[in-house]
Every structure is written in structure tokens, then in C-alpha cells.
């Protein structure tokens, strides 16, 4: 995929765009691009840090910049375990 038309920051290997983080060298055809909504997903960034060709300093800067444009979405609260609480309450009543 070509770089998105909205470019917010360009480093040596990475660009922060209207898509998210994209590799400046498009030989991989978007294989390593990260959509803005996925910047906060567990494991997404770590898997790329292990690639030998990546300039880690440039990648970290791209993450820092991108997270300003794509803030962390609110986390869904853990579901309450209501059924067990109600059952315990019923048993404790006279």
C-alpha cells in the first residue's frame, strides 16, 4: 500500500500517516504497516521490534508520535460476576 496522503511525521524508516505507522520503503507493500486503531493492541508492536532490519530508535519515535494522533481507546471494564454474588446473598439471608 502506498503511503497515506496525510503525512504527520517522517523518520528514516517509518512515517506516521492518516493510516497509522507505515514503512517509508514500500517494497513490502504494506506488510509492516500498523493501522492507527491497532497501536495500542497487545503484541502488535513487539512483533515488529524483533525484525532485524528495523531501526528500533526510529520505530520508537514513530510510536511516540503516532500515539499523539491516535490516543488509546477506553478499555472495556471487566464484566461483573453478579450471578455468584446474588446466590451468596440469598444463602446468607434467614
Short mmCIF file of N, CA, C and O in Angstrom, two decimals, residues 37-71:
data_model
loop_
_atom_site.label_atom_id
_atom_site.label_comp_id
_atom_site.label_asym_id
_atom_site.label_seq_id
_atom_site.Cartn_x
_atom_site.Cartn_y
_atom_site.Cartn_z
N UNK A 37 -5.70 2.34 14.81
CA UNK A 37 -6.55 1.72 15.84
C UNK A 37 -5.85 0.54 16.52
O UNK A 37 -6.23 0.15 17.62
N UNK A 38 -4.80 -0.01 15.90
CA UNK A 38 -4.11 -1.17 16.46
C UNK A 38 -2.85 -0.80 17.23
O UNK A 38 -2.17 -1.67 17.78
N UNK A 39 -2.52 0.48 17.32
CA UNK A 39 -1.30 0.91 18.01
C UNK A 39 -1.26 0.51 19.48
O UNK A 39 -0.19 0.40 20.06
N UNK A 40 -2.40 0.31 20.06
CA UNK A 40 -2.48 0.00 21.48
C UNK A 40 -2.74 -1.47 21.75
O UNK A 40 -2.79 -1.90 22.90
N UNK A 41 -2.91 -2.27 20.70
CA UNK A 41 -3.17 -3.70 20.87
C UNK A 41 -1.93 -4.42 21.40
O UNK A 41 -0.81 -4.12 20.98
N UNK A 42 -2.14 -5.36 22.30
CA UNK A 42 -1.04 -6.13 22.86
C UNK A 42 -0.35 -6.94 21.77
O UNK A 42 -0.99 -7.58 20.96
N UNK A 43 0.98 -6.90 21.77
CA UNK A 43 1.76 -7.73 20.86
C UNK A 43 1.99 -7.19 19.47
O UNK A 43 2.87 -7.66 18.77
N UNK A 44 1.25 -6.20 19.05
CA UNK A 44 1.38 -5.69 17.68
C UNK A 44 2.76 -5.06 17.47
O UNK A 44 3.46 -5.37 16.50
N UNK A 45 3.17 -4.20 18.36
CA UNK A 45 4.45 -3.50 18.20
C UNK A 45 5.63 -4.41 18.54
O UNK A 45 6.67 -4.33 17.89
N UNK A 46 5.46 -5.28 19.52
CA UNK A 46 6.54 -6.16 19.93
C UNK A 46 6.97 -7.10 18.81
O UNK A 46 8.15 -7.39 18.65
N UNK A 47 6.02 -7.56 18.03
CA UNK A 47 6.36 -8.48 16.94
C UNK A 47 7.26 -7.80 15.90
O UNK A 47 8.13 -8.44 15.32
N UNK A 48 7.07 -6.51 15.69
CA UNK A 48 7.92 -5.80 14.73
C UNK A 48 9.29 -5.47 15.30
O UNK A 48 10.27 -5.43 14.57
N UNK A 49 9.38 -5.23 16.59
CA UNK A 49 10.67 -4.90 17.21
C UNK A 49 11.67 -6.03 17.02
O UNK A 49 12.87 -5.81 17.05
N UNK A 50 11.22 -7.26 16.84
CA UNK A 50 12.10 -8.41 16.68
C UNK A 50 12.70 -8.52 15.27
O UNK A 50 13.63 -9.29 15.06
N UNK A 51 12.16 -7.77 14.32
CA UNK A 51 12.69 -7.81 12.95
C UNK A 51 14.09 -7.20 12.94
O UNK A 51 14.33 -6.12 13.47
N UNK A 52 15.04 -7.91 12.35
CA UNK A 52 16.44 -7.48 12.36
C UNK A 52 16.70 -6.19 11.57
O UNK A 52 17.59 -5.42 11.89
N UNK A 53 15.92 -5.92 10.55
CA UNK A 53 16.16 -4.78 9.68
C UNK A 53 15.63 -3.46 10.25
O UNK A 53 15.93 -2.38 9.73
N UNK A 54 14.86 -3.53 11.32
CA UNK A 54 14.22 -2.33 11.85
C UNK A 54 15.19 -1.48 12.65
O UNK A 54 15.92 -1.97 13.50
N UNK A 55 15.17 -0.19 12.38
CA UNK A 55 15.89 0.80 13.17
C UNK A 55 15.00 1.06 14.39
O UNK A 55 14.00 1.78 14.28
N UNK A 56 15.35 0.46 15.52
CA UNK A 56 14.49 0.50 16.70
C UNK A 56 14.28 1.93 17.19
O UNK A 56 13.16 2.30 17.57
N UNK A 57 15.30 2.75 17.15
CA UNK A 57 15.17 4.14 17.61
C UNK A 57 14.14 4.90 16.76
O UNK A 57 13.29 5.62 17.29
N UNK A 58 14.19 4.72 15.47
CA UNK A 58 13.24 5.37 14.56
C UNK A 58 11.83 4.83 14.79
O UNK A 58 10.85 5.58 14.79
N UNK A 59 11.72 3.52 15.00
CA UNK A 59 10.43 2.89 15.24
C UNK A 59 9.81 3.40 16.53
O UNK A 59 8.62 3.71 16.58
N UNK A 60 10.61 3.51 17.59
CA UNK A 60 10.12 4.02 18.87
C UNK A 60 9.62 5.46 18.73
O UNK A 60 8.59 5.82 19.31
N UNK A 61 10.34 6.27 17.97
CA UNK A 61 9.91 7.65 17.75
C UNK A 61 8.59 7.68 16.98
O UNK A 61 7.69 8.47 17.29
N UNK A 62 8.45 6.81 15.99
CA UNK A 62 7.20 6.74 15.22
C UNK A 62 6.04 6.36 16.14
O UNK A 62 4.95 6.94 16.03
N UNK A 63 6.27 5.43 17.06
CA UNK A 63 5.22 5.03 18.00
C UNK A 63 4.84 6.22 18.88
O UNK A 63 3.66 6.51 19.08
N UNK A 64 5.84 6.92 19.39
CA UNK A 64 5.59 8.09 20.25
C UNK A 64 4.75 9.14 19.53
O UNK A 64 3.77 9.65 20.07
N UNK A 65 5.11 9.46 18.31
CA UNK A 65 4.38 10.45 17.53
C UNK A 65 2.98 9.95 17.19
O UNK A 65 1.98 10.67 17.35
N UNK A 66 2.88 8.72 16.75
CA UNK A 66 1.59 8.16 16.33
C UNK A 66 0.59 8.12 17.47
O UNK A 66 -0.60 8.39 17.27
N UNK A 67 1.06 7.83 18.66
CA UNK A 67 0.13 7.74 19.80
C UNK A 67 -0.44 9.10 20.19
O UNK A 67 -1.45 9.17 20.87
N UNK A 68 0.17 10.17 19.73
CA UNK A 68 -0.40 11.51 19.94
C UNK A 68 -1.58 11.74 18.99
O UNK A 68 -2.53 12.42 19.31
N UNK A 69 -1.48 11.16 17.81
CA UNK A 69 -2.55 11.29 16.81
C UNK A 69 -3.65 10.25 17.01
O UNK A 69 -4.79 10.45 16.61
N UNK A 70 -3.27 9.12 17.59
CA UNK A 70 -4.22 8.02 17.80
C UNK A 70 -4.20 7.65 19.28
O UNK A 70 -3.55 6.68 19.68
N UNK A 71 -4.90 8.41 20.12
CA UNK A 71 -4.88 8.13 21.56
C UNK A 71 -5.48 6.78 21.90
O UNK A 71 -6.28 6.23 21.14
#
